[in-house]
Tab-separated table of C-alpha atoms and ligand atoms in Angstrom:
chain	number	residue	atom	x	y	z
A	5	MET	CA	-30.962	10.543	-17.925
A	6	PHE	CA	-27.573	9.032	-17.059
A	7	ALA	CA	-26.568	8.181	-13.529
A	8	ASN	CA	-23.368	9.768	-12.271
A	9	ALA	CA	-20.277	7.634	-12.606
A	10	GLU	CA	-19.105	6.127	-9.360
A	11	ILE	CA	-15.464	5.509	-8.681
A	12	GLY	CA	-13.266	4.503	-5.773
A	13	ILE	CA	-9.666	5.673	-5.409
A	14	ASP	CA	-6.979	3.938	-3.350
A	15	LEU	CA	-4.335	6.537	-2.653
A	16	GLY	CA	-1.580	4.146	-1.602
A	17	THR	CA	2.018	4.930	-0.674
A	18	ALA	CA	3.272	2.603	-3.449
A	19	ASN	CA	0.353	2.282	-5.857
A	20	ILE	CA	-2.709	4.288	-6.831
A	21	LEU	CA	-5.718	2.349	-8.057
A	22	VAL	CA	-9.050	3.508	-9.419
A	23	TYR	CA	-12.065	1.229	-9.360
A	24	SER	CA	-15.198	1.904	-11.342
A	25	LYS	CA	-18.456	0.347	-10.323
A	26	ASN	CA	-19.129	-0.927	-13.829
A	27	LYS	CA	-15.671	-1.785	-15.086
A	28	GLY	CA	-13.695	-2.896	-12.061
A	29	ILE	CA	-10.087	-1.686	-11.739
A	30	ILE	CA	-9.524	0.898	-14.477
A	31	LEU	CA	-6.208	2.323	-13.323
A	32	ASN	CA	-3.278	0.870	-11.407
A	33	GLU	CA	-0.103	2.910	-11.379
A	34	PRO	CA	2.844	3.512	-9.065
A	35	SER	CA	2.374	6.568	-6.803
A	36	VAL	CA	5.184	8.456	-8.515
A	37	VAL	CA	5.039	12.005	-9.818
A	38	ALA	CA	7.499	13.728	-12.157
A	39	ILE	CA	7.873	17.405	-11.317
A	40	ASP	CA	9.588	20.339	-12.940
A	41	THR	CA	11.477	21.748	-9.957
A	42	VAL	CA	11.510	25.267	-11.408
A	43	THR	CA	7.843	25.712	-12.292
A	44	LYS	CA	6.631	23.086	-9.757
A	45	GLN	CA	4.441	21.721	-12.528
A	46	VAL	CA	3.532	18.025	-12.454
A	47	LEU	CA	4.650	16.567	-15.784
A	48	ALA	CA	3.653	12.953	-15.448
A	49	VAL	CA	2.056	10.533	-13.006
A	50	GLY	CA	2.381	6.798	-12.504
A	51	ALA	CA	4.306	4.405	-14.717
A	52	GLU	CA	5.208	7.236	-17.070
A	53	ALA	CA	6.733	9.233	-14.224
A	54	LYS	CA	8.547	6.166	-12.895
A	55	SER	CA	10.152	5.526	-16.282
A	56	MET	CA	11.444	9.120	-16.335
A	57	ILE	CA	13.568	8.549	-13.228
A	58	GLY	CA	17.209	9.116	-14.028
A	59	LYS	CA	16.543	9.849	-17.692
A	60	THR	CA	15.455	13.453	-17.594
A	61	PRO	CA	17.239	16.806	-17.506
A	62	GLY	CA	18.292	17.868	-14.024
A	63	LYS	CA	15.362	20.138	-13.313
A	64	ILE	CA	12.876	17.263	-13.537
A	65	VAL	CA	12.617	15.006	-10.514
A	66	ALA	CA	10.480	11.970	-9.827
A	67	ILE	CA	9.073	11.816	-6.301
A	68	ARG	CA	6.659	9.687	-4.314
A	69	PRO	CA	4.456	12.253	-2.594
A	70	MET	CA	2.904	9.782	-0.181
A	71	LYS	CA	5.971	7.743	0.552
A	72	ASP	CA	5.501	7.606	4.316
A	73	GLY	CA	1.747	7.728	4.327
A	74	VAL	CA	1.540	11.482	4.714
A	75	ILE	CA	0.978	14.074	2.054
A	76	ALA	CA	4.177	16.030	1.799
A	77	ASP	CA	3.097	18.668	-0.662
A	78	TYR	CA	-0.486	19.796	-1.094
A	79	ASP	CA	-0.020	21.376	-4.542
A	80	VAL	CA	1.722	18.316	-5.914
A	81	THR	CA	-0.955	16.033	-4.515
A	82	THR	CA	-3.712	18.154	-6.016
A	83	SER	CA	-2.102	18.110	-9.463
A	84	MET	CA	-1.461	14.408	-9.148
A	85	LEU	CA	-5.093	13.687	-8.305
A	86	ARG	CA	-6.199	15.831	-11.210
A	87	MET	CA	-4.047	13.803	-13.604
A	88	ILE	CA	-5.279	10.550	-12.098
A	89	MET	CA	-8.898	11.613	-12.596
A	90	LYS	CA	-8.115	12.583	-16.189
A	91	LYS	CA	-6.429	9.258	-16.907
A	92	ALA	CA	-9.278	7.368	-15.287
A	93	SER	CA	-11.888	9.113	-17.386
A	94	LYS	CA	-9.919	8.288	-20.541
A	95	LYS	CA	-9.830	4.641	-19.528
A	96	THR	CA	-13.589	4.476	-19.053
A	97	GLY	CA	-13.948	5.703	-22.625
A	98	MET	CA	-16.173	8.558	-21.556
A	99	ALA	CA	-15.654	11.662	-19.557
A	100	LEU	CA	-16.317	11.058	-15.903
A	101	ARG	CA	-18.923	13.739	-15.583
A	102	LYS	CA	-19.480	14.785	-12.029
A	103	PRO	CA	-18.608	11.361	-10.573
A	104	ASN	CA	-19.340	10.306	-7.045
A	105	VAL	CA	-15.986	9.462	-5.567
A	106	VAL	CA	-14.972	7.431	-2.553
A	107	VAL	CA	-11.338	7.896	-1.684
A	108	CYS	CA	-9.376	5.991	0.842
A	109	THR	CA	-7.029	8.100	2.906
A	110	PRO	CA	-3.854	6.764	4.489
A	111	SER	CA	-4.743	6.016	8.103
A	112	GLY	CA	-1.937	8.147	9.461
A	113	SER	CA	-3.291	11.237	7.686
A	114	THR	CA	-4.378	14.239	9.707
A	115	SER	CA	-7.768	15.883	9.391
A	116	VAL	CA	-6.116	18.755	7.501
A	117	GLU	CA	-4.665	16.301	5.001
A	118	ARG	CA	-7.954	14.510	4.633
A	119	ARG	CA	-9.670	17.826	4.000
A	120	ALA	CA	-7.013	18.618	1.376
A	121	ILE	CA	-7.646	15.342	-0.472
A	122	HIS	CA	-11.385	15.927	-0.294
A	123	ASP	CA	-11.105	19.451	-1.705
A	124	ALA	CA	-8.630	18.440	-4.403
A	125	ILE	CA	-10.999	15.800	-5.757
A	126	LYS	CA	-13.954	18.123	-5.489
A	127	ASN	CA	-11.997	20.672	-7.511
A	128	CYS	CA	-11.493	18.054	-10.203
A	129	GLY	CA	-15.235	18.095	-10.820
A	130	ALA	CA	-16.530	15.378	-8.513
A	131	LYS	CA	-20.126	15.703	-7.415
A	132	HIS	CA	-19.750	14.069	-4.020
A	133	VAL	CA	-16.541	13.029	-2.322
A	134	HIS	CA	-16.524	10.587	0.557
A	135	LEU	CA	-13.529	9.584	2.580
A	136	ILE	CA	-13.139	6.091	3.902
A	137	GLU	CA	-10.568	4.676	6.272
A	138	GLU	CA	-8.123	2.313	4.644
A	139	PRO	CA	-8.671	-0.763	6.848
A	140	VAL	CA	-12.434	-0.514	6.393
A	141	ALA	CA	-11.986	-0.350	2.616
A	142	ALA	CA	-9.575	-3.276	2.718
A	143	ALA	CA	-12.050	-5.327	4.744
A	144	ILE	CA	-14.923	-4.603	2.366
A	145	GLY	CA	-12.690	-5.439	-0.597
A	146	ALA	CA	-11.728	-8.726	1.027
A	147	ASP	CA	-15.425	-9.699	1.323
A	148	LEU	CA	-15.566	-9.448	5.111
A	149	PRO	CA	-18.935	-8.814	6.773
A	150	VAL	CA	-17.904	-5.407	8.120
A	151	ASP	CA	-21.347	-4.249	9.188
A	152	GLU	CA	-22.049	-7.294	11.327
A	153	PRO	CA	-21.250	-7.342	15.043
A	154	VAL	CA	-18.266	-9.663	14.648
A	155	ALA	CA	-14.578	-8.886	14.831
A	156	ASN	CA	-12.838	-8.620	11.483
A	157	VAL	CA	-9.105	-8.215	11.802
A	158	ILE	CA	-7.304	-6.678	8.853
A	159	VAL	CA	-3.527	-6.581	8.513
A	160	ASP	CA	-2.580	-4.379	5.568
A	161	ILE	CA	1.130	-4.295	4.742
A	162	GLY	CA	1.672	-1.588	2.145
A	163	GLY	CA	4.734	0.089	0.705
A	164	GLY	CA	5.331	2.828	3.279
A	165	THR	CA	2.983	1.876	6.091
A	166	SER	CA	1.387	-1.141	7.707
A	167	GLU	CA	-1.947	-1.094	9.464
A	168	VAL	CA	-3.662	-3.464	11.787
A	169	ALA	CA	-7.319	-2.858	12.534
A	170	ILE	CA	-10.179	-4.598	14.251
A	171	ILE	CA	-13.457	-3.732	12.560
A	172	SER	CA	-16.932	-4.511	13.837
A	173	TYR	CA	-20.349	-2.992	13.094
A	174	GLY	CA	-18.994	-0.923	10.197
A	175	GLY	CA	-16.437	0.899	12.323
A	176	VAL	CA	-12.869	0.614	13.540
A	177	VAL	CA	-12.799	-0.725	17.106
A	178	SER	CA	-9.044	-0.466	17.431
A	179	CYS	CA	-6.257	0.289	15.019
A	180	GLN	CA	-2.498	0.722	14.921
A	181	SER	CA	-0.427	2.045	12.096
A	182	ILE	CA	3.340	2.080	11.650
A	183	ARG	CA	5.469	3.863	9.100
A	184	LEU	CA	7.053	0.646	7.980
A	185	GLY	CA	6.144	-1.532	5.022
A	186	GLY	CA	7.560	-3.335	2.025
A	187	ASP	CA	9.775	-0.386	1.029
A	188	ARG	CA	11.774	-0.614	4.238
A	189	LEU	CA	12.521	-4.257	3.495
A	190	ASP	CA	13.938	-3.160	0.128
A	191	ASP	CA	16.187	-0.717	2.006
A	192	ASP	CA	17.259	-3.493	4.349
A	193	ILE	CA	18.344	-5.561	1.362
A	194	VAL	CA	20.289	-2.648	-0.181
A	195	GLN	CA	22.125	-2.107	3.122
A	196	TYR	CA	22.840	-5.786	3.631
A	197	VAL	CA	24.305	-6.304	0.149
A	198	ARG	CA	26.383	-3.145	0.478
A	199	LYS	CA	27.795	-4.180	3.830
A	200	LYS	CA	28.421	-7.816	3.095
A	201	TYR	CA	29.607	-7.653	-0.531
A	202	ASN	CA	30.605	-4.009	-1.023
A	203	LEU	CA	28.023	-4.079	-3.759
A	204	LEU	CA	25.717	-1.194	-4.540
A	205	ILE	CA	22.327	-2.252	-5.905
A	206	GLY	CA	19.324	-0.110	-6.794
A	207	GLU	CA	15.966	-0.023	-5.017
A	208	ARG	CA	14.213	-1.786	-7.833
A	209	THR	CA	16.716	-4.632	-7.827
A	210	ALA	CA	16.249	-4.919	-4.070
A	211	GLU	CA	12.486	-5.154	-4.568
A	212	GLN	CA	12.965	-7.956	-7.100
A	213	ILE	CA	15.196	-9.831	-4.680
A	214	LYS	CA	12.550	-9.465	-1.973
A	215	ILE	CA	9.784	-10.713	-4.264
A	216	GLU	CA	11.780	-13.658	-5.617
A	217	ILE	CA	13.795	-14.986	-2.684
A	218	GLY	CA	12.646	-12.977	0.350
A	219	TYR	CA	11.070	-15.292	2.919
A	220	ALA	CA	9.438	-14.407	6.240
A	221	PRO	CA	10.194	-17.691	8.069
A	222	ILE	CA	13.701	-18.989	8.710
A	223	ASP	CA	12.585	-22.441	7.604
A	224	HIS	CA	11.936	-22.330	3.889
A	225	PRO	CA	13.120	-23.982	0.667
A	226	GLU	CA	16.579	-22.490	0.098
A	227	MET	CA	16.778	-20.374	-3.047
A	228	THR	CA	19.461	-18.315	-4.752
A	229	MET	CA	19.528	-15.384	-7.129
A	230	GLU	CA	22.280	-13.732	-9.142
A	231	VAL	CA	22.410	-10.021	-8.630
A	232	ARG	CA	24.363	-7.348	-10.436
A	233	GLY	CA	25.495	-4.015	-9.128
A	234	ARG	CA	28.498	-1.761	-8.765
A	235	ASN	CA	31.458	-2.767	-6.624
A	236	LEU	CA	32.011	0.090	-4.188
A	237	VAL	CA	35.750	-0.510	-3.971
A	238	THR	CA	36.689	-0.989	-7.614
A	239	GLY	CA	33.776	0.974	-9.071
A	240	LEU	CA	33.263	-1.828	-11.568
A	241	PRO	CA	30.150	-3.909	-12.292
A	242	MET	CA	30.019	-7.119	-10.275
A	243	THR	CA	27.732	-10.150	-9.900
A	244	VAL	CA	27.061	-12.015	-6.661
A	245	THR	CA	24.843	-14.983	-5.819
A	246	LEU	CA	22.495	-14.240	-2.954
A	247	HIS	CA	20.890	-16.937	-0.808
A	248	SER	CA	17.372	-16.709	0.574
A	249	VAL	CA	18.632	-17.291	4.145
A	250	GLU	CA	20.706	-14.103	3.868
A	251	ILE	CA	17.687	-12.126	2.719
A	252	GLN	CA	15.572	-13.505	5.554
A	253	GLU	CA	18.305	-12.359	7.934
A	254	ALA	CA	18.375	-8.905	6.312
A	255	ILE	CA	14.622	-8.253	6.576
A	256	LYS	CA	13.981	-10.120	9.827
A	257	GLU	CA	14.095	-7.187	12.196
A	258	HIS	CA	11.489	-5.122	10.404
A	259	LEU	CA	9.229	-8.130	9.924
A	260	LEU	CA	9.366	-8.592	13.700
A	261	GLN	CA	8.289	-4.970	14.157
A	262	ILE	CA	5.258	-5.595	11.956
A	263	LEU	CA	4.520	-8.723	14.001
A	264	GLU	CA	4.771	-6.691	17.211
A	265	THR	CA	2.193	-4.208	15.896
A	266	ILE	CA	-0.201	-7.055	15.129
A	267	ARG	CA	0.333	-8.508	18.605
A	268	THR	CA	-0.303	-5.263	20.452
A	269	THR	CA	-3.450	-4.567	18.432
A	270	LEU	CA	-4.825	-8.009	19.230
A	271	GLU	CA	-3.987	-7.473	22.900
A	272	THR	CA	-6.042	-4.279	22.991
A	273	SER	CA	-9.096	-5.956	21.509
A	274	PRO	CA	-12.218	-5.868	23.673
A	275	PRO	CA	-12.654	-9.268	25.364
A	276	GLU	CA	-16.046	-9.803	23.724
A	277	LEU	CA	-14.348	-9.785	20.342
A	278	SER	CA	-11.379	-11.977	21.250
A	279	GLY	CA	-13.397	-15.155	20.773
A	280	ASP	CA	-14.293	-14.088	17.239
A	281	ILE	CA	-10.656	-13.444	16.458
A	282	VAL	CA	-9.637	-16.929	17.544
A	283	ASP	CA	-12.425	-18.416	15.398
A	284	ARG	CA	-12.281	-16.190	12.359
A	285	GLY	CA	-8.621	-15.287	12.346
A	286	VAL	CA	-6.829	-12.430	10.645
A	287	ILE	CA	-7.009	-11.310	7.022
A	288	LEU	CA	-3.743	-10.375	5.426
A	289	THR	CA	-3.723	-7.821	2.610
A	290	GLY	CA	-1.539	-5.199	0.852
A	291	GLY	CA	1.489	-6.033	-1.298
A	292	GLY	CA	3.481	-7.103	1.773
A	293	ALA	CA	1.022	-9.959	2.286
A	294	LEU	CA	2.677	-11.575	-0.746
A	295	ILE	CA	6.084	-11.942	0.917
A	296	ASN	CA	6.967	-15.618	0.629
A	297	GLY	CA	5.783	-17.630	3.617
A	298	MET	CA	4.224	-14.590	5.319
A	299	GLN	CA	0.869	-16.228	5.968
A	300	GLU	CA	2.355	-19.377	7.534
A	301	TRP	CA	4.902	-17.427	9.570
A	302	LEU	CA	2.320	-15.062	11.034
A	303	SER	CA	-0.120	-17.802	11.941
A	304	GLN	CA	2.641	-19.619	13.786
A	305	GLU	CA	3.658	-16.494	15.655
A	306	ILE	CA	0.255	-15.162	16.704
A	307	VAL	CA	-1.409	-18.586	17.032
A	308	VAL	CA	-4.625	-17.588	15.268
A	309	PRO	CA	-5.574	-18.527	11.710
A	310	VAL	CA	-4.226	-16.136	9.059
A	311	HIS	CA	-5.981	-15.895	5.700
A	312	LEU	CA	-4.777	-14.183	2.567
A	313	ALA	CA	-7.226	-11.674	1.003
A	314	PRO	CA	-8.398	-12.685	-2.497
A	315	SER	CA	-6.383	-9.936	-4.261
A	316	PRO	CA	-4.054	-8.318	-1.723
A	317	LEU	CA	-2.900	-5.526	-4.042
A	318	GLU	CA	-6.459	-4.628	-5.010
A	319	SER	CA	-8.570	-5.110	-1.872
A	320	VAL	CA	-8.547	-1.460	-0.873
A	321	ALA	CA	-9.506	-0.194	-4.334
A	322	ILE	CA	-12.280	-2.769	-4.681
A	323	GLY	CA	-13.495	-1.914	-1.185
A	324	THR	CA	-13.602	1.841	-1.836
A	325	GLY	CA	-15.628	1.242	-5.004
A	326	ARG	CA	-18.041	-1.155	-3.330
A	327	SER	CA	-18.477	1.034	-0.287
A	328	LEU	CA	-20.420	3.567	-2.358
A	329	LYS	CA	-23.542	1.628	-1.587
A	330	PHE	CA	-23.204	1.903	2.145
A	331	ILE	CA	-21.531	5.239	2.281
A	332	HIS	CA	-23.949	6.803	4.745
A	333	LYS	CA	-22.847	4.485	7.482
A	334	LEU	CA	-19.199	4.917	6.577
A	335	GLN	CA	-19.341	8.681	6.565
A	336	LYS	CA	-19.928	8.574	10.283
A	337	ALA	CA	-16.923	6.342	10.772
A	338	ALA	CA	-14.522	8.429	8.688
A	339	THR	CA	-15.040	11.777	10.394
B	424	LIG	P1	0.345	0.842	-0.785
B	424	LIG	O1	-1.042	0.465	-0.414
B	424	LIG	O2	1.113	1.490	0.313
B	424	LIG	O3	0.396	1.600	-2.076
B	424	LIG	P2	0.705	-1.850	-1.796
B	424	LIG	O4	-0.344	-2.588	-1.045
B	424	LIG	O5	0.437	-1.540	-3.221
B	424	LIG	O6	1.139	-0.533	-1.018
B	424	LIG	O7	2.049	-2.726	-1.641
B	424	LIG	C1	3.265	-2.286	-2.145
B	424	LIG	C2	4.386	-3.068	-1.488
B	424	LIG	O8	4.185	-4.473	-1.700
B	424	LIG	C3	5.745	-2.726	-2.084
B	424	LIG	O9	6.678	-2.593	-1.034
B	424	LIG	C4	6.056	-3.950	-2.946
B	424	LIG	O10	7.442	-4.185	-3.043
B	424	LIG	C5	5.380	-5.053	-2.177
B	424	LIG	N1	5.041	-6.216	-3.017
B	424	LIG	C6	4.278	-6.250	-4.137
B	424	LIG	N2	4.223	-7.497	-4.646
B	424	LIG	C7	4.958	-8.277	-3.824
B	424	LIG	C8	5.308	-9.684	-3.810
B	424	LIG	N3	4.871	-10.526	-4.749
B	424	LIG	N4	6.121	-10.132	-2.812
B	424	LIG	C9	6.561	-9.295	-1.858
B	424	LIG	N5	6.273	-7.982	-1.805
B	424	LIG	C10	5.498	-7.471	-2.781
B	425	LIG	MG1	-2.666	0.220	0.530
């Protein structure tokens, strides 16, 4: 007799990952869906959908259904999950027959949304579906001792949202979430370049700029990057050289908002746990953790040690997969 497959799904605002207990990460795709606006049918999910942007007939649009951490359209999300499950079972080389699934829900999601995700996965043929809170999954994925009575602080900076949570004894002691993440920094860069140079650049170019020369601290090794776009006055293509200090200036305000969220969460921590936090520090995860100089900048600002999770883009997926073994405890926490 075969055991049921066990998989974990990280339903992120920027990326969806599927982790299988035996094979590790088996799927990692952008959370983009291509939809036929007439029939409302989902045509493609992930990288395939992303590559269709701007290249398809007018009635097909590519959207990010979880952009701000909430599920905008139930039907679209259901179809998307169905396609994800199908892709994942292809990748494992065998049909995922009645898998046990742990899925991590965005922490801002309502109980109705969580129920919708649960039912959608169940409808895809899952045997059992368990929901887990994102920070708990991230902490497990980052190898933190979540079920011990010590404070584990997780800062997860994603695409659409950022979360700060203090976890102890397998549960969330306190948590704050803001609808602000790496995507907003991309927007900041688009706006800055438009204002300063009359140059229109795309979101993906802005993301590249952020990744290459976007620094959190003011003090950093100065870098430059040549960027192409369309001049808004002449309408013609144009190249400018951007400096890393300009980018730091452009994204500064939103980085400070993330910092403020971390500060207020730490301030609300029960006094018994504060000592742990000073000793053990904060674990930084999510794609935003990879912003240049982020770790050093944060540790200077909050004056506690800041550690980078082993694989910031994968912690949540790994954690959801691993959590299958202590799901009974987690079930209590997630409801
Ligand atoms: P989510 O969990 O919301 O899906 P992720 O944790 O996958 O989000 O993070 C996605 C965000 O991280 C995006 O805004 C992306 O631009 C950003 N990101 C990814 N890699 C890097 C990097 N090397 N430097 C800076 N930002 C990055
Ligand atoms: Mg995430």
